Amino acid sequence: MSENLDKSHVNEAGESKSAASEQGQQGAPECSDEAQEKVKSDSPSPLRVGRPHSSPPRLVTVEELLETAKGVTNMALAHEIVVNGDFRINAVELAEGSLEKRVKEIVHKAFWDCLSVQLSEDPPTYDHAIKLVGEIKETLLSFLLPGHTRLRNQITETLDLELIKQEAENGALDISKLAEFIVGMMGILCAPARDEEVKKLKDVKEIVPLFRAIFSVLDLMKVDMANFAISSIRPHLMQQSVEYERKKFQEVLEKQPNSLDFVTQWLEEASNDLLTQKCKHALPAGGGAAGSGDAPPLTAVSVQNYAYLKLLKWDHFRRPFPETVLMDQPRFQELQLQLEQLALLGAVLLVTFSTAAPAVSGHAGFAEKLKTVVKILLTDVHLPSFQLEDALTSIGEKVCLEVSSCLSMCGSSPFSVSKETVLKGQIQALASPDDPIRRIMESRILTFLETYLASGHQKLLPTVPGGLGPIQKELEEVAVKFVRLVNYNKMVFCPYYDEILSKLLLRS
């Protein structure tokens, strides 16, 4: 089944230019719905020839577009949180030498210089310092959960701004004592990862540098708190996000009734592919007509699973992406690139162990070391400037050196010149997409993903096909991302898929 994913039943000749221009709309997730509307409303293109329309697209007002864009922005953020298990908010780092960074540094320096001057006066002026304490107080309170009553009372009482102002007016304010309390409270409220930063604050003795450092650590703690909140709400956000995305897509569909054309084509191709394979497997051994009862009938689930696998072999430059997965197109592209790299990596390791085995395959740590070396040399394989032939030549040289070194350490017979020549030739041959070993690896990888997707929520992972053992860890990581993405998309758009497939499967 998996070996035919790259075959298409749609004639794509002459479509590349118009498809490429339409695919320019796929950019950032925030624009996905707008992109769909633009694809549907632009001037006719060859991609649209022969497509039946349930009704002509109507004109959309500017107000409707703005409202849709606002909704899509919120939807994209919720979608990112749900489908990306590694989603994190990171502290903003301004580019070195940028105008924003220079302005920020000038403003901050002016503020801290002013604070330093005020505290150096005799008697000291605490206006700026008290404002900073007020900001710190509000930040600390924002970190508290509803049950933190005792900590809330401590912060409120100790950082009572009215009392602090009175102490300042009477010359009785001990700013160092306040700073000590603040640092202690930060140590209680911070995540374990920030313990070291908070500990360093205790070594800062001068007030201005101390307050400056306190605000720096508080900014990091705000990021930690935001990420904690995200991880906490993710399970609750899932169902709400599913309903919200389906609702927003339905609004687009009502404005543009042809917004499922590419989805219909995508599912129809998957169905036709599976029917073709089914007919081939159903032929009796002696020839003749296909036996209708020899193969299980197609199901909506099997067609959908196969359709998602086709997205991992998609020609993103020549073909428009299905509307329902348009927001995730960058993710599917990334998965596709990762799988291409894994296929090359697995193929290099397979031919290496086949040629040099059994002398090196059983050597502890050799496989992992060799995998690391090859991965580094294939790191930029997705870049347009990457020359695969040159990279594989370098990989062949490096692999032979590593094999020779391992054989020497094991006290085995040296790697012969003839074997080196054969191994280098096999590795260089992997540059061709039609290389048999490379195609076998790609087919087995897709078979594993197909099985993983079909296994549903079973705890036991499917067995990794032969030859994929050295890349099992990396392959399973990709599989988890792929299945999470697919399952979420199914939850959102299953009503549309079921309706389309019910018609397609009746015809099959």
Short mmCIF file of C-alpha atoms in Angstrom, two decimals:
data_model
loop_
_atom_site.label_atom_id
_atom_site.label_comp_id
_atom_site.label_asym_id
_atom_site.label_seq_id
_atom_site.Cartn_x
_atom_site.Cartn_y
_atom_site.Cartn_z
CA MET A 1 0.00 0.00 0.00
CA SER A 2 2.61 2.53 1.08
CA GLU A 3 4.81 2.11 -1.97
CA ASN A 4 2.37 3.91 -4.28
CA LEU A 5 1.87 7.08 -2.26
CA ASP A 6 3.78 9.24 -4.69
CA LYS A 7 1.57 8.21 -7.63
CA SER A 8 -1.18 10.60 -8.63
CA HIS A 9 -4.28 9.92 -10.71
CA VAL A 10 -4.64 13.57 -11.66
CA ASN A 11 -2.98 14.99 -14.75
CA GLU A 12 -0.82 17.80 -13.43
CA ALA A 13 0.92 18.77 -16.66
CA GLY A 14 0.82 22.46 -17.32
CA GLU A 15 -0.42 23.24 -13.81
CA SER A 16 2.84 24.08 -12.09
CA LYS A 17 2.86 27.86 -12.65
CA SER A 18 -0.69 28.47 -11.50
CA ALA A 19 -0.33 26.04 -8.62
CA ALA A 20 2.85 27.74 -7.48
CA SER A 21 1.16 31.12 -7.48
CA GLU A 22 -1.75 29.74 -5.44
CA GLN A 23 0.62 28.03 -3.07
CA GLY A 24 2.11 31.43 -2.28
CA GLN A 25 -0.90 31.86 -0.04
CA GLN A 26 0.17 29.05 2.29
CA GLY A 27 2.62 31.14 4.41
CA ALA A 28 1.93 31.61 8.10
CA PRO A 29 -0.87 29.82 9.93
CA GLU A 30 -2.50 33.13 10.76
CA CYS A 31 -3.34 33.65 7.11
CA SER A 32 -4.63 30.18 6.34
CA ASP A 33 -8.34 31.00 6.06
CA GLU A 34 -7.61 34.16 4.12
CA ALA A 35 -5.39 32.11 1.85
CA GLN A 36 -8.24 29.70 1.19
CA GLU A 37 -10.58 32.56 0.33
CA LYS A 38 -8.04 34.13 -2.01
CA VAL A 39 -7.38 30.81 -3.77
CA LYS A 40 -11.10 30.43 -4.30
CA SER A 41 -11.80 33.98 -5.48
CA ASP A 42 -8.79 34.68 -7.72
CA SER A 43 -8.99 34.53 -11.49
CA PRO A 44 -9.56 31.09 -13.05
CA SER A 45 -6.59 28.75 -13.17
CA PRO A 46 -6.02 25.37 -14.82
CA LEU A 47 -6.30 23.77 -11.39
CA ARG A 48 -9.97 24.67 -11.32
CA VAL A 49 -10.86 23.19 -14.72
CA GLY A 50 -13.46 20.50 -14.52
CA ARG A 51 -14.30 21.19 -10.87
CA PRO A 52 -18.03 21.23 -10.17
CA HIS A 53 -19.23 24.09 -7.97
CA SER A 54 -22.21 23.68 -5.71
CA SER A 55 -22.79 27.42 -6.13
CA PRO A 56 -20.69 30.38 -7.29
CA PRO A 57 -18.55 32.11 -4.65
CA ARG A 58 -20.09 35.31 -3.37
CA LEU A 59 -18.29 38.60 -2.74
CA VAL A 60 -16.85 39.06 0.75
CA THR A 61 -16.85 42.48 2.40
CA VAL A 62 -13.78 44.06 3.98
CA GLU A 63 -15.47 43.90 7.38
CA GLU A 64 -16.07 40.17 7.00
CA LEU A 65 -12.45 39.62 5.99
CA LEU A 66 -11.17 41.57 9.01
CA GLU A 67 -13.45 39.66 11.35
CA THR A 68 -12.34 36.37 9.80
CA ALA A 69 -8.67 37.36 10.10
CA LYS A 70 -9.14 38.13 13.80
CA GLY A 71 -10.81 34.78 14.37
CA VAL A 72 -8.11 32.94 12.43
CA THR A 73 -5.38 34.55 14.56
CA ASN A 74 -6.99 33.24 17.74
CA MET A 75 -7.66 29.88 16.10
CA ALA A 76 -4.05 29.56 14.94
CA LEU A 77 -2.74 30.15 18.46
CA ALA A 78 -5.12 27.61 20.02
CA HIS A 79 -4.29 25.17 17.23
CA GLU A 80 -0.56 25.56 17.82
CA ILE A 81 -0.93 24.91 21.56
CA VAL A 82 -3.02 21.77 20.98
CA VAL A 83 -1.08 20.05 18.19
CA ASN A 84 2.42 21.06 19.26
CA GLY A 85 3.30 19.17 22.42
CA ASP A 86 6.57 21.14 22.60
CA PHE A 87 4.91 24.56 22.32
CA ARG A 88 6.62 27.04 24.63
CA ILE A 89 6.67 30.79 25.07
CA ASN A 90 10.22 32.09 25.00
CA ALA A 91 11.63 35.32 26.36
CA VAL A 92 11.90 37.97 23.65
CA GLU A 93 15.48 38.49 22.51
CA LEU A 94 16.00 41.60 20.40
CA ALA A 95 18.50 41.27 17.58
CA GLU A 96 22.00 42.43 18.41
CA GLY A 97 22.66 45.88 16.96
CA SER A 98 19.00 46.46 16.06
CA LEU A 99 17.35 49.84 16.56
CA GLU A 100 14.87 48.34 19.04
CA LYS A 101 17.67 46.93 21.17
CA ARG A 102 19.62 50.21 21.16
CA VAL A 103 16.54 52.22 22.13
CA LYS A 104 15.71 49.78 24.92
CA GLU A 105 19.26 49.94 26.28
CA ILE A 106 19.26 53.78 26.22
CA VAL A 107 15.90 54.04 27.98
CA HIS A 108 16.81 51.44 30.60
CA LYS A 109 20.18 53.04 31.27
CA ALA A 110 18.51 56.43 31.75
CA PHE A 111 16.00 54.93 34.18
CA TRP A 112 18.57 53.08 36.29
CA ASP A 113 20.92 56.09 36.27
CA CYS A 114 18.06 58.19 37.59
CA LEU A 115 17.35 55.66 40.33
CA SER A 116 21.04 55.61 41.27
CA VAL A 117 21.11 59.43 41.54
CA GLN A 118 17.98 59.48 43.72
CA LEU A 119 19.35 56.87 46.13
CA SER A 120 22.71 58.73 46.30
CA GLU A 121 21.11 61.96 47.49
CA ASP A 122 21.30 63.01 51.12
CA PRO A 123 18.73 62.18 52.29
CA PRO A 124 17.85 59.57 49.64
CA THR A 125 14.80 60.04 47.43
CA TYR A 126 12.75 56.87 47.09
CA ASP A 127 10.11 57.86 44.49
CA HIS A 128 11.45 55.58 41.73
CA ALA A 129 12.34 52.81 44.17
CA ILE A 130 8.80 52.71 45.61
CA LYS A 131 7.32 52.48 42.09
CA LEU A 132 9.60 49.53 41.38
CA VAL A 133 8.54 47.84 44.62
CA GLY A 134 4.90 48.30 43.56
CA GLU A 135 5.57 46.62 40.20
CA ILE A 136 7.42 43.78 41.90
CA LYS A 137 4.54 43.33 44.35
CA GLU A 138 1.98 42.99 41.55
CA THR A 139 4.23 40.53 39.70
CA LEU A 140 4.71 38.34 42.76
CA LEU A 141 0.97 38.33 43.45
CA SER A 142 0.32 37.26 39.84
CA PHE A 143 2.36 34.09 40.45
CA LEU A 144 0.11 32.94 43.31
CA LEU A 145 -2.60 30.32 43.01
CA PRO A 146 -5.98 30.78 44.75
CA GLY A 147 -4.89 28.60 47.68
CA HIS A 148 -1.75 30.61 48.47
CA THR A 149 -3.45 32.67 51.18
CA ARG A 150 -0.50 32.81 53.58
CA LEU A 151 1.96 33.91 50.90
CA ARG A 152 -0.52 36.50 49.63
CA ASN A 153 -0.84 37.98 53.11
CA GLN A 154 2.95 38.07 53.56
CA ILE A 155 3.48 39.92 50.27
CA THR A 156 0.62 42.34 50.89
CA GLU A 157 1.75 43.20 54.42
CA THR A 158 5.48 43.46 53.78
CA LEU A 159 5.15 45.38 50.50
CA ASP A 160 2.47 47.77 51.76
CA LEU A 161 3.21 50.83 49.61
CA GLU A 162 1.49 53.32 51.92
CA LEU A 163 3.54 52.12 54.88
CA ILE A 164 6.71 52.16 52.76
CA LYS A 165 6.02 55.78 51.70
CA GLN A 166 5.55 56.81 55.33
CA GLU A 167 8.83 55.12 56.31
CA ALA A 168 10.58 56.90 53.44
CA GLU A 169 9.21 60.29 54.50
CA ASN A 170 10.38 59.69 58.07
CA GLY A 171 13.83 58.45 57.04
CA ALA A 172 13.13 54.97 58.43
CA LEU A 173 12.97 52.96 55.18
CA ASP A 174 15.37 50.01 54.92
CA ILE A 175 15.41 49.33 51.18
CA SER A 176 17.91 46.49 51.61
CA LYS A 177 15.49 44.65 53.91
CA LEU A 178 12.71 44.97 51.32
CA ALA A 179 15.03 43.62 48.61
CA GLU A 180 15.97 40.70 50.84
CA PHE A 181 12.28 39.83 51.35
CA ILE A 182 11.62 40.07 47.60
CA VAL A 183 14.50 37.74 46.73
CA GLY A 184 13.36 35.26 49.38
CA MET A 185 9.82 35.25 48.02
CA MET A 186 11.13 34.76 44.48
CA GLY A 187 13.02 31.71 45.71
CA ILE A 188 9.74 30.26 47.01
CA LEU A 189 7.71 30.97 43.88
CA CYS A 190 10.22 30.28 41.09
CA ALA A 191 10.45 27.07 39.10
CA PRO A 192 13.33 24.73 40.03
CA ALA A 193 15.10 25.74 36.82
CA ARG A 194 15.41 29.32 38.18
CA ASP A 195 16.89 28.43 41.57
CA GLU A 196 20.40 29.25 40.40
CA GLU A 197 19.41 32.69 39.06
CA VAL A 198 17.64 33.56 42.33
CA LYS A 199 20.60 32.32 44.36
CA LYS A 200 22.89 34.68 42.46
CA LEU A 201 20.70 37.62 43.48
CA LYS A 202 21.77 37.13 47.10
CA ASP A 203 25.35 37.89 46.13
CA VAL A 204 24.45 41.33 44.69
CA LYS A 205 24.97 43.92 47.46
CA GLU A 206 24.40 47.24 45.66
CA ILE A 207 20.74 48.27 45.48
CA VAL A 208 20.50 49.44 41.86
CA PRO A 209 22.23 46.42 40.29
CA LEU A 210 20.16 44.21 42.61
CA PHE A 211 16.83 45.70 41.49
CA ARG A 212 17.94 45.48 37.89
CA ALA A 213 18.79 41.79 38.33
CA ILE A 214 15.51 41.17 40.17
CA PHE A 215 13.49 42.46 37.21
CA SER A 216 15.53 40.33 34.82
CA VAL A 217 14.77 37.15 36.79
CA LEU A 218 11.10 38.14 37.22
CA ASP A 219 10.80 38.34 33.42
CA LEU A 220 12.03 34.75 33.19
CA MET A 221 9.59 33.69 35.91
CA LYS A 222 6.73 35.26 33.94
CA VAL A 223 7.67 33.09 30.96
CA ASP A 224 7.79 30.01 33.20
CA MET A 225 4.35 30.82 34.59
CA ALA A 226 2.91 31.29 31.10
CA ASN A 227 4.27 27.92 29.98
CA PHE A 228 2.90 26.27 33.12
CA ALA A 229 -0.52 27.75 32.36
CA ILE A 230 -0.33 26.46 28.78
CA SER A 231 0.46 22.91 29.89
CA SER A 232 -2.38 23.09 32.40
CA ILE A 233 -5.04 24.28 29.96
CA ARG A 234 -4.02 22.09 27.01
CA PRO A 235 -6.42 19.20 27.88
CA HIS A 236 -9.30 21.63 28.43
CA LEU A 237 -8.41 23.61 25.31
CA MET A 238 -8.56 20.52 23.08
CA GLN A 239 -12.34 20.14 22.86
CA GLN A 240 -12.98 23.88 22.74
CA SER A 241 -10.44 24.28 19.96
CA VAL A 242 -12.01 21.45 17.95
CA GLU A 243 -15.43 23.10 18.11
CA TYR A 244 -14.00 26.55 17.45
CA GLU A 245 -12.00 25.52 14.37
CA ARG A 246 -14.93 23.60 12.93
CA LYS A 247 -17.18 26.62 13.46
CA LYS A 248 -14.71 29.01 11.77
CA PHE A 249 -14.25 26.67 8.83
CA GLN A 250 -18.02 26.34 8.48
CA GLU A 251 -18.24 30.14 8.28
CA VAL A 252 -15.68 30.13 5.47
CA LEU A 253 -17.54 27.31 3.73
CA GLU A 254 -20.81 29.25 3.84
CA LYS A 255 -19.11 32.24 2.20
CA GLN A 256 -17.14 30.12 -0.27
CA PRO A 257 -19.06 26.87 -0.98
CA ASN A 258 -16.19 25.48 -3.07
CA SER A 259 -13.81 25.47 -0.08
CA LEU A 260 -13.72 21.67 -0.04
CA ASP A 261 -12.73 21.11 -3.68
CA PHE A 262 -9.10 20.25 -2.96
CA VAL A 263 -10.11 18.07 -0.02
CA THR A 264 -12.51 16.15 -2.26
CA GLN A 265 -9.79 15.63 -4.86
CA TRP A 266 -7.33 14.53 -2.16
CA LEU A 267 -9.70 11.94 -0.69
CA GLU A 268 -10.78 10.76 -4.14
CA GLU A 269 -7.18 10.13 -5.16
CA ALA A 270 -6.56 8.16 -1.98
CA SER A 271 -9.68 6.10 -2.60
CA ASN A 272 -8.69 5.41 -6.22
CA ASP A 273 -5.17 4.40 -5.15
CA LEU A 274 -6.53 1.91 -2.64
CA LEU A 275 -9.07 0.53 -5.14
CA THR A 276 -6.29 -0.01 -7.68
CA GLN A 277 -4.19 -1.88 -5.15
CA LYS A 278 -7.22 -3.86 -3.99
CA CYS A 279 -7.94 -5.00 -7.56
CA LYS A 280 -4.33 -6.07 -8.08
CA HIS A 281 -4.31 -8.14 -4.89
CA ALA A 282 -7.71 -9.65 -5.67
CA LEU A 283 -6.65 -11.21 -9.01
CA PRO A 284 -6.70 -15.03 -8.83
CA ALA A 285 -3.41 -16.85 -9.29
CA GLY A 286 -4.42 -18.12 -12.73
CA GLY A 287 -5.56 -14.71 -13.98
CA GLY A 288 -9.09 -13.74 -14.88
CA ALA A 289 -11.48 -11.30 -13.27
CA ALA A 290 -10.86 -9.89 -9.84
CA GLY A 291 -12.65 -11.65 -7.06
CA SER A 292 -14.97 -9.19 -5.39
CA GLY A 293 -14.90 -10.95 -2.05
CA ASP A 294 -11.16 -11.61 -1.86
CA ALA A 295 -10.22 -8.29 -0.24
CA PRO A 296 -11.90 -6.32 2.54
CA PRO A 297 -13.98 -3.35 1.36
CA LEU A 298 -12.64 0.16 1.70
CA THR A 299 -13.62 2.05 4.81
CA ALA A 300 -13.68 5.77 5.57
CA VAL A 301 -10.93 5.28 8.16
CA SER A 302 -8.59 3.42 5.79
CA VAL A 303 -9.06 6.02 3.05
CA GLN A 304 -8.43 8.89 5.46
CA ASN A 305 -5.30 7.26 6.87
CA TYR A 306 -3.95 6.64 3.40
CA ALA A 307 -4.79 10.21 2.38
CA TYR A 308 -2.77 11.59 5.30
CA LEU A 309 0.17 9.40 4.31
CA LYS A 310 -0.01 10.94 0.83
CA LEU A 311 0.62 14.33 2.44
CA LEU A 312 4.09 13.06 3.39
CA LYS A 313 4.91 12.64 -0.32
CA TRP A 314 3.21 15.85 -1.48
CA ASP A 315 4.56 18.07 -4.25
CA HIS A 316 4.14 21.39 -2.43
CA PHE A 317 5.41 23.43 -5.37
CA ARG A 318 3.04 22.09 -8.00
CA ARG A 319 -0.09 21.13 -6.11
CA PRO A 320 -2.42 23.06 -3.80
CA PHE A 321 -2.77 21.63 -0.32
CA PRO A 322 -6.19 20.35 0.89
CA GLU A 323 -8.10 23.18 2.54
CA THR A 324 -8.72 21.49 5.88
CA VAL A 325 -5.00 20.89 6.52
CA LEU A 326 -3.78 24.17 5.05
CA MET A 327 -2.99 25.58 8.51
CA ASP A 328 -0.71 22.60 9.13
CA GLN A 329 1.03 22.61 5.76
CA PRO A 330 4.35 23.84 7.26
CA ARG A 331 4.19 20.98 9.78
CA PHE A 332 3.58 18.36 7.09
CA GLN A 333 6.42 19.83 5.05
CA GLU A 334 8.71 19.61 8.07
CA LEU A 335 7.69 15.99 8.70
CA GLN A 336 8.27 15.21 5.03
CA LEU A 337 11.79 16.64 5.18
CA GLN A 338 12.56 14.76 8.39
CA LEU A 339 11.42 11.49 6.82
CA GLU A 340 13.50 12.09 3.69
CA GLN A 341 16.53 12.66 5.90
CA LEU A 342 15.74 9.53 7.94
CA ALA A 343 15.40 7.47 4.77
CA LEU A 344 18.85 8.57 3.61
CA LEU A 345 20.32 8.03 7.07
CA GLY A 346 18.79 4.57 7.34
CA ALA A 347 19.95 3.64 3.84
CA VAL A 348 23.56 4.69 4.58
CA LEU A 349 23.57 2.66 7.79
CA LEU A 350 21.98 -0.34 6.06
CA VAL A 351 24.55 -0.54 3.25
CA THR A 352 27.38 0.08 5.73
CA PHE A 353 26.40 -2.77 8.04
CA SER A 354 25.63 -5.04 5.07
CA THR A 355 29.10 -4.47 3.63
CA ALA A 356 31.13 -4.38 6.86
CA ALA A 357 29.09 -6.84 8.97
CA PRO A 358 29.47 -8.76 11.16
CA ALA A 359 32.76 -7.22 12.21
CA VAL A 360 31.40 -3.79 13.17
CA SER A 361 27.63 -4.18 13.59
CA GLY A 362 27.97 -5.76 17.01
CA HIS A 363 30.58 -3.33 18.31
CA ALA A 364 29.20 -1.37 21.26
CA GLY A 365 28.58 2.27 20.46
CA PHE A 366 29.72 2.08 16.84
CA ALA A 367 26.24 2.28 15.33
CA GLU A 368 25.34 5.33 17.43
CA LYS A 369 28.62 7.07 16.63
CA LEU A 370 28.23 6.39 12.91
CA LYS A 371 24.62 7.59 12.99
CA THR A 372 25.68 10.85 14.65
CA VAL A 373 28.37 11.45 12.04
CA VAL A 374 26.00 10.85 9.10
CA LYS A 375 23.22 12.96 10.67
CA ILE A 376 25.59 15.92 10.96
CA LEU A 377 26.60 15.62 7.31
CA LEU A 378 22.91 15.47 6.28
CA THR A 379 21.79 18.35 8.51
CA ASP A 380 21.23 20.83 5.66
CA VAL A 381 19.71 18.34 3.21
CA HIS A 382 16.51 20.43 3.06
CA LEU A 383 18.29 23.58 1.86
CA PRO A 384 18.12 24.41 -1.89
CA SER A 385 21.88 24.94 -1.95
CA PHE A 386 22.57 21.46 -0.54
CA GLN A 387 24.40 19.18 -2.96
CA LEU A 388 23.40 15.62 -2.07
CA GLU A 389 25.94 13.99 -4.38
CA ASP A 390 28.84 15.89 -2.77
CA ALA A 391 27.50 15.20 0.72
CA LEU A 392 27.22 11.45 0.02
CA THR A 393 30.78 11.43 -1.33
CA SER A 394 31.95 12.96 1.95
CA ILE A 395 29.79 10.54 3.90
CA GLY A 396 31.30 7.60 2.02
CA GLU A 397 34.83 8.75 2.87
CA LYS A 398 33.94 9.35 6.54
CA VAL A 399 32.09 6.06 6.92
CA CYS A 400 35.02 4.10 5.51
CA LEU A 401 37.37 5.84 7.95
CA GLU A 402 35.08 5.01 10.87
CA VAL A 403 34.73 1.38 9.78
CA SER A 404 38.51 1.02 9.38
CA SER A 405 39.06 2.58 12.81
CA CYS A 406 36.52 0.24 14.42
CA LEU A 407 38.03 -2.83 12.77
CA SER A 408 41.47 -1.77 13.97
CA MET A 409 40.23 -1.33 17.55
CA CYS A 410 38.54 -4.74 17.47
CA GLY A 411 41.67 -6.42 16.14
CA SER A 412 39.77 -7.60 13.05
CA SER A 413 41.08 -7.84 9.52
CA PRO A 414 41.43 -4.40 7.89
CA PHE A 415 38.76 -3.07 5.56
CA SER A 416 39.93 -4.05 2.07
CA VAL A 417 40.24 -1.54 -0.76
CA SER A 418 37.70 -3.45 -2.83
CA LYS A 419 35.14 -3.35 -0.03
CA GLU A 420 35.77 0.37 0.48
CA THR A 421 35.15 0.97 -3.22
CA VAL A 422 31.93 -1.03 -3.13
CA LEU A 423 30.67 0.75 0.00
CA LYS A 424 31.47 4.22 -1.35
CA GLY A 425 29.71 3.37 -4.61
CA GLN A 426 26.60 2.13 -2.81
CA ILE A 427 26.45 5.27 -0.66
CA GLN A 428 26.90 7.56 -3.66
CA ALA A 429 24.14 5.70 -5.51
CA LEU A 430 21.68 6.79 -2.80
CA ALA A 431 21.64 10.26 -4.39
CA SER A 432 19.13 8.90 -6.93
CA PRO A 433 15.50 8.82 -5.72
CA ASP A 434 15.13 5.59 -7.71
CA ASP A 435 17.93 3.79 -5.90
CA PRO A 436 16.45 0.42 -4.78
CA ILE A 437 17.84 0.61 -1.23
CA ARG A 438 16.62 4.17 -0.73
CA ARG A 439 13.16 3.23 -2.04
CA ILE A 440 13.02 0.22 0.27
CA MET A 441 13.81 2.43 3.26
CA GLU A 442 11.16 4.97 2.25
CA SER A 443 8.59 2.22 1.75
CA ARG A 444 9.32 0.64 5.14
CA ILE A 445 9.16 4.00 6.88
CA LEU A 446 5.73 4.70 5.38
CA THR A 447 4.60 1.18 6.29
CA PHE A 448 5.59 1.83 9.90
CA LEU A 449 3.71 5.16 9.95
CA GLU A 450 0.70 3.50 8.34
CA THR A 451 0.67 0.81 11.02
CA TYR A 452 1.26 3.35 13.78
CA LEU A 453 -1.66 5.46 12.57
CA ALA A 454 -3.97 2.46 12.25
CA SER A 455 -3.06 1.19 15.73
CA GLY A 456 -5.09 4.01 17.28
CA HIS A 457 -4.61 4.47 21.01
CA GLN A 458 -2.98 1.11 21.71
CA LYS A 459 -0.21 1.31 24.27
CA LEU A 460 2.10 -1.12 22.47
CA LEU A 461 3.97 0.48 19.58
CA PRO A 462 4.00 -1.41 16.26
CA THR A 463 7.09 -3.40 15.43
CA VAL A 464 9.67 -1.49 13.45
CA PRO A 465 10.28 -3.10 10.01
CA GLY A 466 13.62 -4.71 9.33
CA GLY A 467 16.51 -2.37 8.63
CA LEU A 468 15.00 0.53 10.58
CA GLY A 469 16.39 -0.50 13.96
CA PRO A 470 19.27 2.04 13.96
CA ILE A 471 16.83 4.93 13.36
CA GLN A 472 13.97 3.60 15.51
CA LYS A 473 14.17 6.37 18.11
CA GLU A 474 14.09 9.18 15.53
CA LEU A 475 11.34 7.44 13.55
CA GLU A 476 9.10 7.02 16.59
CA GLU A 477 9.52 10.71 17.47
CA VAL A 478 8.32 11.68 13.99
CA ALA A 479 5.49 9.13 14.21
CA VAL A 480 4.21 10.65 17.45
CA LYS A 481 4.09 14.13 15.90
CA PHE A 482 2.43 12.82 12.75
CA VAL A 483 -0.26 10.85 14.57
CA ARG A 484 -1.03 13.73 16.96
CA LEU A 485 -1.45 16.06 13.98
CA VAL A 486 -3.64 13.62 12.06
CA ASN A 487 -5.87 12.69 14.99
CA TYR A 488 -6.54 16.32 15.85
CA ASN A 489 -7.36 17.17 12.24
CA LYS A 490 -9.74 14.21 12.12
CA MET A 491 -11.54 15.42 15.24
CA VAL A 492 -12.07 18.86 13.72
CA PHE A 493 -13.07 17.92 10.19
CA CYS A 494 -14.53 14.40 10.48
CA PRO A 495 -18.09 15.54 9.55
CA TYR A 496 -16.83 16.92 6.24
CA TYR A 497 -14.64 13.89 5.52
CA ASP A 498 -17.46 11.46 6.34
CA GLU A 499 -19.87 13.25 4.02
CA ILE A 500 -17.39 13.28 1.12
CA LEU A 501 -16.33 9.66 1.64
CA SER A 502 -19.88 8.38 1.96
CA LYS A 503 -20.46 9.50 -1.63
CA LEU A 504 -17.08 8.27 -2.92
CA LEU A 505 -17.36 4.83 -1.33
CA LEU A 506 -20.88 4.32 -2.69
CA ARG A 507 -19.45 4.70 -6.19
CA SER A 508 -16.57 2.27 -5.55
#
